[in-house]
Amino acid sequence: MTAAQIPDQLNVLLIGTGGREHALAWRLCQSPHMGTLWVESTANAALLELGSPCPEEFSLKRKYYLERWLVQEKIGFIVIGPEGPLSDGMVDALASPERPIFGPTRAAARLEWDKAYAKSLMRQTSIPTAEGRVCTTLNAALAYVTERDEPCVVKATGLCAGKGVSVCGNKEEAIAAVRRCMEQREFGAAGDSVVIEERLEGQEVSVLALVDGKTITLLDTVQDHKQVGEGDTGPNTGGMGAFCPTPLLSDADLQAVARDVFVPAIDGLRRQGIEFRGVLFAGLMLTAAGPKVLEFNCRFGDPETQVLMARFQGDLLKTLWLTATGRLDEVEFSFDPLTSCCVVVCSEGYPGKCATGRSIKGLIPLKDYDLKRAKSMMFHGATKQEKTGKKHAEILTTGGRTIGVTCLGDGLAAATASATECASGVEFKGAFFRHDIGFRVLRQRQTTSHTTSHTTR
Ligand code: AMP
Ligand code: GLY
């Protein structure tokens, strides 16, 4: 029997409302197999320009209605962007042979929604990671941080939109972080237990791989910038900017990461009877003792996806469909040799409470998004279109990470310079962004070239 072919025209539902989904939607719509794209009715302005709004709410409480609508609109494929629907079991509830879903089941996505589980799987499969302990009571956590001499990191075990991690410089900070999680319950039930681990030093790199249960295909590496302030200062965010590829891992290093991290993780799940299909994303720290895993995510990253999609060359819809149907070995795609950089323009107050409803100026008209022609791609994160009574509809801010300005360049310095310049053209009251995306690698290069010229003189 021959394997099913991707239908000529596939109606696709894309779940998720932010910048990652705009980047995915942009590439999905370039596929000759794309029929109608449907997006959430609460999606950002750009997504609602590319897709039709789905009238149903994406809640499993409304599974019956959602399923009826999926049949009525002949939806043949669902792509899930964010972690929430994966941890809710959206794939388990809605996937069928006629309607595959790109994304892992709830059991496989546990690698992301339960950091204690991820830690235990890493330990069982000897995946290199920070040494640490899971504490399920306040007293145990306080005793552990008090007895430790080295600086540590306190992590709520559940999903916290990238904000449940405290990197602590001393015991007092660690005690305060534990209390915030377990006593004041800042992250609700997600912080009822914590992982406390050694604080690692090094550069970070995001390695994402497509996985279909048996085949693992690594994508080009990305560096994200988690902290809100320039020079990596201030609180953690969902990600302030990224570039791709990074020079941080050679092909041989990447093969070692595949062998030591991805293969054992997928095999470890399989031994528990769990098949992983979708994207597995390892957040790595490149320590003096080699790469160590900080976290696993079970979805595309944001803003990692913006820089990956800017360089992706191929049919994204077919790629994701073949991955979801277990035929990743048939996929063909490549990445543009240029470097991409994304600078995220944020709203005043982010990552805390943000001002919203501000009118955005300087955006490229949504219909003109051609990266090579337009110089920059403006991926919408938190926007909406205001149509009331105005001749030209305005685009307003609705949240923190508003626009991911993404440019291609010949090398990192050129790509970051363009993205930073284009980001300053996006204007709204209280807008801010980091001007130093890529600084660690650029600084390292400068130091290396100074050292070289010194020693050869
Ligand atoms: P996570 O959500 O676990 O990736 O953590 C968010 C961020 O916290 C990471 O991107 C790192 O910047 C930092 N972080 C997490 N774990 C550690 C660690 N063990 N040592 C140092 N920094 C860490
Ligand atoms: N940028 C980090 C993440 O998506 O988790």
Coordinates of C-alpha atoms and ligand atoms in Angstrom, one line a residue:
M1 CA 0.0 0.0 0.0
T2 CA 1.4 3.4 -0.9
A3 CA 1.4 6.1 1.8
A4 CA -1.2 8.9 1.4
Q5 CA -0.2 12.0 -0.5
I6 CA -0.7 15.5 0.8
P7 CA -4.0 16.7 -0.6
D8 CA -3.8 19.2 -3.5
Q9 CA -5.7 21.7 -1.4
L10 CA -5.6 21.4 2.4
N11 CA -7.8 23.6 4.7
V12 CA -5.6 24.4 7.7
L13 CA -6.5 25.7 11.1
L14 CA -3.6 27.5 12.9
I15 CA -3.9 27.7 16.7
G16 CA -2.1 30.6 18.4
T17 CA -2.3 34.4 18.1
G18 CA 1.2 35.8 18.3
G19 CA 4.4 36.5 16.3
R20 CA 5.4 32.9 16.1
E21 CA 2.1 32.1 14.4
H22 CA 2.3 35.1 12.0
A23 CA 5.7 33.8 10.9
L24 CA 4.3 30.2 10.4
A25 CA 1.2 31.5 8.7
W26 CA 3.2 33.6 6.3
R27 CA 5.2 30.6 5.1
L28 CA 2.3 28.2 5.3
C29 CA 0.4 30.4 2.9
Q30 CA 3.2 30.2 0.3
S31 CA 2.5 26.5 -0.1
P32 CA 0.8 25.4 -3.3
H33 CA -1.2 23.0 -1.1
M34 CA -2.8 25.7 1.0
G35 CA -6.6 25.8 0.7
T36 CA -8.2 28.1 3.2
L37 CA -6.2 29.2 6.3
W38 CA -8.3 29.6 9.5
V39 CA -7.0 31.4 12.5
E40 CA -8.4 32.1 16.0
S41 CA -10.9 35.0 16.1
T42 CA -8.7 36.6 18.8
A43 CA -5.6 36.5 16.6
N44 CA -3.4 39.5 15.8
A45 CA -4.1 41.9 13.0
A46 CA -1.7 40.3 10.5
L47 CA -3.0 36.8 11.1
L48 CA -6.5 37.9 10.6
E49 CA -5.4 39.4 7.3
L50 CA -3.9 36.1 6.2
G51 CA -6.6 33.8 7.5
S52 CA -10.3 33.7 8.1
P53 CA -11.4 33.9 11.7
C54 CA -12.7 30.7 13.2
P55 CA -16.1 31.3 14.9
E56 CA -15.4 28.6 17.5
E57 CA -13.5 29.0 20.7
F58 CA -10.4 26.8 21.1
S59 CA -11.4 25.2 24.3
L60 CA -11.8 21.5 24.8
K61 CA -14.9 22.4 26.9
R62 CA -16.5 23.1 23.6
K63 CA -15.0 20.0 21.9
Y64 CA -18.4 18.9 20.4
Y65 CA -18.9 22.3 18.6
L66 CA -15.3 22.6 17.6
E67 CA -15.3 19.1 16.1
R68 CA -18.6 19.8 14.2
W69 CA -17.1 23.0 12.8
L70 CA -13.9 21.2 11.7
V71 CA -16.0 18.7 9.8
Q72 CA -18.2 21.4 8.3
E73 CA -15.2 23.5 7.0
K74 CA -13.4 20.3 5.9
I75 CA -10.3 21.2 7.9
G76 CA -7.7 18.6 6.9
F77 CA -4.8 19.7 9.1
I78 CA -4.3 21.6 12.4
V79 CA -1.0 23.3 13.4
I80 CA -0.7 24.2 17.1
G81 CA 1.7 27.0 18.0
P82 CA 1.6 27.5 21.8
E83 CA 2.1 25.1 24.7
G84 CA -1.3 25.7 26.4
P85 CA -3.4 23.6 23.9
L86 CA -0.7 20.9 23.9
S87 CA -0.7 20.5 27.6
D88 CA -4.5 20.6 27.6
G89 CA -4.5 17.6 25.3
M90 CA -5.8 19.2 22.1
V91 CA -3.9 16.7 20.0
D92 CA -5.3 13.7 21.9
A93 CA -8.9 15.1 21.6
L94 CA -8.9 16.2 17.9
A95 CA -6.4 14.3 15.8
S96 CA -7.5 11.6 13.5
P97 CA -6.0 9.8 10.4
E98 CA -8.1 12.1 8.2
R99 CA -7.2 15.2 10.2
P100 CA -3.6 15.0 11.5
I101 CA -2.3 17.7 13.9
F102 CA 1.2 19.1 14.0
G103 CA 2.1 19.0 17.7
P104 CA 2.7 16.3 20.4
T105 CA 0.2 14.6 22.6
R106 CA -0.3 15.7 26.2
A107 CA 1.9 12.9 27.4
A108 CA 4.7 13.8 25.1
A109 CA 4.3 17.6 25.8
R110 CA 4.9 16.8 29.5
L111 CA 8.6 17.4 28.8
E112 CA 7.6 21.1 28.7
W113 CA 4.6 21.4 31.1
D114 CA 6.3 19.5 34.0
K115 CA 9.9 20.5 34.6
A116 CA 10.2 17.9 37.3
Y117 CA 9.3 15.2 34.8
A118 CA 11.7 16.6 32.3
K119 CA 14.5 16.5 34.9
S120 CA 13.8 13.0 35.8
L121 CA 13.7 11.8 32.2
M122 CA 17.1 13.6 31.6
R123 CA 18.5 11.9 34.6
Q124 CA 17.3 8.5 33.6
T125 CA 18.6 8.9 30.0
S126 CA 21.9 10.6 31.0
I127 CA 21.1 13.8 29.1
P128 CA 23.6 16.5 30.3
T129 CA 21.8 19.1 32.4
A130 CA 22.3 21.2 35.6
E131 CA 22.5 19.2 38.8
G132 CA 19.5 19.8 41.0
R133 CA 16.5 18.6 43.0
V134 CA 12.7 18.7 42.9
C135 CA 11.0 20.0 46.0
T136 CA 7.3 19.6 46.6
T137 CA 7.0 21.4 50.0
L138 CA 8.0 24.9 51.1
N139 CA 10.1 23.5 54.0
A140 CA 12.0 21.1 51.9
A141 CA 12.8 23.8 49.3
L142 CA 13.8 26.4 52.0
A143 CA 16.1 23.8 53.6
Y144 CA 17.7 22.9 50.3
V145 CA 18.5 26.4 49.2
T146 CA 19.8 27.2 52.7
E147 CA 22.2 24.3 52.8
R148 CA 23.6 24.9 49.3
D149 CA 26.7 27.1 48.9
E150 CA 26.7 27.7 45.2
P151 CA 24.3 30.1 43.4
C152 CA 21.2 28.4 42.2
V153 CA 18.2 28.7 40.0
V154 CA 14.6 28.3 41.2
K155 CA 12.0 27.1 38.7
A156 CA 8.3 26.6 39.1
T157 CA 7.6 23.2 37.6
G158 CA 4.5 24.1 35.6
L159 CA 3.9 26.5 32.6
C160 CA 4.5 30.2 33.4
A161 CA 5.0 31.8 29.9
G162 CA 8.8 32.0 30.5
K163 CA 8.5 33.9 33.7
G164 CA 8.7 31.1 36.4
V165 CA 12.5 31.0 36.5
S166 CA 14.6 33.0 39.0
V167 CA 18.3 33.0 38.5
C168 CA 19.6 33.8 42.0
G169 CA 23.0 35.3 43.0
N170 CA 22.8 34.3 46.7
K171 CA 20.9 32.5 49.4
E172 CA 18.6 35.4 50.2
E173 CA 17.5 35.7 46.6
A174 CA 16.9 32.0 46.4
I175 CA 14.8 32.0 49.6
A176 CA 12.8 34.9 48.3
A177 CA 12.2 33.1 44.9
V178 CA 11.1 29.9 46.7
R179 CA 8.7 32.0 48.9
R180 CA 7.3 33.8 45.8
C181 CA 6.5 30.4 44.2
M182 CA 5.4 28.3 47.0
E183 CA 4.1 30.7 49.7
Q184 CA 2.8 33.7 47.8
R185 CA 1.8 31.4 44.9
E186 CA 2.8 34.0 42.3
F187 CA 2.4 31.3 39.5
G188 CA -0.6 29.5 41.1
A189 CA -0.5 25.7 40.9
A190 CA 2.4 25.9 38.4
G191 CA 4.6 26.8 41.4
D192 CA 3.4 24.2 43.9
S193 CA 6.6 22.3 43.3
V194 CA 9.9 23.7 42.2
V195 CA 13.1 22.5 40.6
I196 CA 16.2 24.0 42.3
E197 CA 19.3 23.6 40.3
E198 CA 22.9 24.7 40.0
R199 CA 23.4 28.0 38.2
L200 CA 25.3 27.4 34.9
E201 CA 27.4 29.9 33.0
G202 CA 27.8 30.2 29.3
Q203 CA 26.1 31.3 26.1
E204 CA 22.6 30.1 25.4
V205 CA 21.5 28.5 22.2
S206 CA 18.1 27.2 21.1
V207 CA 18.2 24.0 19.1
L208 CA 14.9 22.9 17.5
A209 CA 14.2 19.7 15.7
L210 CA 11.3 18.3 13.7
V211 CA 10.5 14.8 15.1
D212 CA 8.0 12.3 13.6
G213 CA 8.3 9.6 16.2
K214 CA 11.4 8.0 14.6
T215 CA 13.2 10.5 12.5
I216 CA 14.8 13.7 14.0
T217 CA 15.8 16.6 11.8
L218 CA 17.7 19.4 13.5
L219 CA 17.0 23.0 12.3
D220 CA 19.6 25.7 12.2
T221 CA 20.6 27.0 15.6
V222 CA 19.1 30.2 17.1
Q223 CA 20.2 32.5 19.9
D224 CA 17.3 34.2 21.8
H225 CA 17.7 37.1 24.3
K226 CA 15.6 36.4 27.3
Q227 CA 16.3 39.3 29.6
V228 CA 14.4 42.6 29.1
G229 CA 17.4 44.9 29.4
E230 CA 20.5 45.5 27.2
G231 CA 23.6 43.5 28.2
D232 CA 21.2 40.8 29.5
T233 CA 20.0 42.6 32.5
G234 CA 16.6 42.7 34.3
P235 CA 13.8 40.2 34.5
N236 CA 13.2 37.3 32.0
T237 CA 10.7 37.8 29.2
G238 CA 9.3 35.5 26.5
G239 CA 12.2 36.6 24.3
M240 CA 13.4 40.1 23.2
G241 CA 15.1 39.2 20.0
A242 CA 17.0 36.4 18.2
F243 CA 19.3 35.6 15.3
C244 CA 19.9 32.6 13.1
P245 CA 22.1 30.7 12.5
T246 CA 24.6 31.0 15.3
P247 CA 28.3 30.2 15.0
L248 CA 28.2 28.7 18.4
L249 CA 27.9 25.0 17.5
S250 CA 29.8 23.4 14.6
D251 CA 28.3 20.6 12.6
A252 CA 30.2 18.1 14.7
D253 CA 28.9 19.8 18.0
L254 CA 25.4 19.7 16.6
Q255 CA 25.7 16.0 15.8
A256 CA 26.8 15.5 19.4
V257 CA 23.8 17.4 20.6
A258 CA 21.5 15.2 18.4
R259 CA 23.2 12.0 19.9
D260 CA 23.4 13.1 23.5
V261 CA 20.2 15.1 23.9
F262 CA 17.6 14.5 21.2
V263 CA 18.0 10.8 20.6
P264 CA 17.9 9.9 24.3
A265 CA 14.9 12.1 25.0
I266 CA 12.8 10.6 22.1
D267 CA 14.0 7.1 23.0
G268 CA 13.3 7.7 26.7
L269 CA 9.7 8.7 25.9
R270 CA 9.3 5.7 23.6
R271 CA 10.4 3.4 26.4
Q272 CA 7.5 4.8 28.4
G273 CA 5.1 4.1 25.5
I274 CA 5.0 7.8 24.3
E275 CA 5.6 8.8 20.7
F276 CA 6.7 12.4 20.1
R277 CA 5.6 14.1 16.9
G278 CA 6.1 17.8 16.3
V279 CA 8.9 20.2 17.3
L280 CA 11.2 19.4 20.2
F281 CA 13.1 22.5 21.3
A282 CA 16.1 22.2 23.6
G283 CA 17.3 25.4 25.4
L284 CA 21.0 24.7 25.9
M285 CA 23.7 26.5 27.8
L286 CA 27.2 26.0 26.4
T287 CA 29.2 25.5 29.5
A288 CA 32.9 24.9 29.9
A289 CA 32.0 21.2 30.4
G290 CA 29.9 21.1 27.2
P291 CA 26.3 21.8 26.2
K292 CA 23.7 21.3 29.0
V293 CA 20.0 21.3 28.7
L294 CA 18.2 24.2 30.6
E295 CA 14.7 23.2 29.4
F296 CA 12.7 21.4 26.8
N297 CA 9.8 23.0 24.9
C298 CA 7.5 21.0 22.8
R299 CA 6.7 23.7 20.2
F300 CA 8.3 26.3 18.1
G301 CA 9.9 29.2 20.0
D302 CA 9.0 32.8 19.9
P303 CA 11.0 34.7 18.5
E304 CA 13.0 31.7 17.3
T305 CA 10.4 30.9 14.7
Q306 CA 10.5 34.4 13.2
V307 CA 14.2 34.1 12.4
L308 CA 13.9 30.5 11.3
M309 CA 11.0 31.2 9.0
A310 CA 12.8 34.3 7.5
R311 CA 15.4 31.8 6.2
F312 CA 13.2 28.7 5.5
Q313 CA 13.2 27.6 1.9
G314 CA 10.8 24.9 1.0
D315 CA 7.1 24.0 1.4
L316 CA 6.4 24.5 5.1
L317 CA 2.9 23.1 4.9
K318 CA 4.1 19.9 3.3
T319 CA 7.0 19.7 5.8
L320 CA 4.7 20.0 8.8
W321 CA 2.1 17.6 7.3
L322 CA 4.8 15.0 6.5
T323 CA 6.1 15.3 10.1
A324 CA 2.7 14.9 11.6
T325 CA 2.0 11.8 9.4
G326 CA 5.3 10.1 10.3
R327 CA 7.1 10.7 7.1
L328 CA 9.8 13.2 7.9
D329 CA 12.3 11.2 6.0
E330 CA 10.6 12.5 2.8
V331 CA 10.9 16.1 3.6
E332 CA 13.1 18.5 1.7
F333 CA 13.9 22.0 2.8
S334 CA 16.9 24.2 3.3
F335 CA 17.8 27.6 4.9
D336 CA 18.8 30.8 3.1
P337 CA 22.6 31.3 3.5
L338 CA 22.0 34.8 4.8
T339 CA 21.7 35.5 8.6
S340 CA 18.3 36.6 10.0
C341 CA 17.8 38.8 13.0
C342 CA 14.5 39.7 14.8
V343 CA 14.2 42.6 17.2
V344 CA 11.0 42.6 19.2
V345 CA 9.4 46.0 19.8
C346 CA 7.7 45.9 23.1
S347 CA 5.1 47.9 25.0
E348 CA 5.9 50.1 28.0
G349 CA 5.8 48.0 31.2
Y350 CA 6.7 44.6 29.6
P351 CA 7.3 42.0 31.0
G352 CA 5.0 43.4 33.8
K353 CA 1.6 44.9 33.2
C354 CA 1.6 46.7 29.8
A355 CA -0.1 49.7 28.4
T356 CA -2.3 48.7 25.4
G357 CA -4.5 50.4 22.8
R358 CA -1.7 52.5 21.4
S359 CA -1.7 53.3 17.7
I360 CA 1.3 51.9 15.8
K361 CA 3.0 53.9 13.0
G362 CA 5.6 52.9 10.6
L363 CA 4.4 49.4 9.8
I364 CA 4.8 47.8 6.4
P365 CA 1.3 47.4 4.9
L366 CA 0.3 43.8 5.5
K367 CA -0.2 42.9 1.9
D368 CA 3.4 43.8 1.0
Y369 CA 5.3 41.2 3.0
D370 CA 8.0 40.1 0.8
L371 CA 11.2 39.8 2.8
K372 CA 13.6 40.2 -0.1
R373 CA 11.7 43.2 -1.6
A374 CA 10.6 44.9 1.6
K375 CA 13.9 44.7 3.5
S376 CA 12.2 43.9 6.7
M377 CA 9.4 41.6 7.8
M378 CA 7.2 42.9 10.6
F379 CA 5.8 39.9 12.4
H380 CA 2.8 41.0 14.5
G381 CA 2.8 39.7 18.0
A382 CA 0.2 41.7 20.0
T383 CA -1.9 43.9 17.6
K384 CA -5.4 44.5 16.5
Q385 CA -6.9 46.4 13.7
E386 CA -9.3 49.2 14.7
K387 CA -11.8 49.8 11.9
T388 CA -14.4 52.1 13.6
G389 CA -15.2 55.2 11.6
K390 CA -11.7 55.9 10.3
K391 CA -10.8 56.1 6.6
H392 CA -7.6 54.1 7.2
A393 CA -7.9 51.4 9.7
E394 CA -5.4 51.8 12.6
I395 CA -3.3 49.1 14.1
L396 CA -3.3 49.2 17.9
T397 CA -1.1 47.4 20.5
T398 CA -2.8 44.7 22.6
G399 CA 0.1 43.4 24.7
G400 CA 3.8 43.2 25.5
R401 CA 5.7 41.8 22.6
T402 CA 4.1 43.8 19.8
I403 CA 6.1 43.6 16.6
G404 CA 9.1 41.3 15.7
V405 CA 11.0 43.3 13.1
T406 CA 13.0 40.7 11.2
C407 CA 15.7 41.3 8.6
L408 CA 18.1 39.3 6.5
G409 CA 21.8 40.3 6.2
D410 CA 25.1 39.1 4.9
G411 CA 26.4 38.0 8.3
L412 CA 25.3 38.7 11.9
A413 CA 26.5 42.3 12.1
A414 CA 24.6 43.3 8.9
A415 CA 21.4 41.5 10.0
T416 CA 21.4 43.0 13.5
A417 CA 22.2 46.5 12.1
S418 CA 19.3 46.3 9.7
A419 CA 16.8 44.9 12.2
T420 CA 17.7 47.5 14.8
E421 CA 17.4 50.3 12.3
C422 CA 14.1 49.1 11.0
A423 CA 12.8 48.5 14.6
S424 CA 13.3 52.2 15.3
G425 CA 10.9 53.0 12.5
V426 CA 8.0 51.2 14.4
E427 CA 6.6 53.9 16.6
F428 CA 4.0 54.0 19.3
K429 CA 3.8 55.7 22.7
G430 CA 6.1 53.8 25.2
A431 CA 7.6 51.5 22.5
F432 CA 11.0 50.1 23.4
F433 CA 13.4 47.4 22.2
R434 CA 16.9 46.0 22.8
H435 CA 19.5 47.6 20.5
D436 CA 22.1 44.9 21.3
I437 CA 20.7 41.6 19.8
G438 CA 23.7 39.4 19.0
F439 CA 26.1 41.4 21.3
R440 CA 27.7 38.3 22.9
V441 CA 28.7 36.7 19.6
L442 CA 29.7 40.1 18.1
R443 CA 31.8 41.0 21.2
Q444 CA 33.4 37.5 21.2
R445 CA 34.4 38.0 17.6
Q446 CA 35.9 41.5 18.3
T447 CA 37.9 40.1 21.2
T448 CA 39.1 37.2 19.0
S449 CA 40.1 39.5 16.1
H450 CA 41.9 41.9 18.5
T451 CA 43.8 38.9 20.0
T452 CA 44.7 37.6 16.6
S453 CA 46.0 40.9 15.3
H454 CA 47.9 41.4 18.5
T455 CA 49.6 38.0 18.4
T456 CA 50.4 38.2 14.7
R457 CA 51.8 41.7 14.8
Ligands
AMP1 P1 14.0 28.0 31.2 O1 12.6 28.4 31.1 O2 14.2 26.8 32.1 O3 14.7 27.9 29.9 O4 14.8 29.2 31.9 C1 14.6 30.5 31.4 C2 16.0 31.2 31.4 O5 16.5 31.2 32.7 C3 17.0 30.5 30.5 O6 16.9 30.9 29.2 C4 18.3 31.0 31.2 O7 18.6 32.3 30.8 C5 18.0 31.0 32.6 N1 18.3 29.7 33.3 C6 17.5 28.6 33.4 N2 18.2 27.6 34.0 C7 19.4 28.1 34.3 C8 20.6 27.5 35.0 N3 20.5 26.3 35.5 N4 21.6 28.3 35.1 C9 21.7 29.5 34.6 N5 20.6 30.1 34.0 C10 19.5 29.4 33.8
GLY2 N1 11.9 32.1 23.1 C1 11.8 31.1 24.1 C2 10.6 30.3 24.0 O1 9.8 30.3 23.0 O2 10.3 29.5 24.9

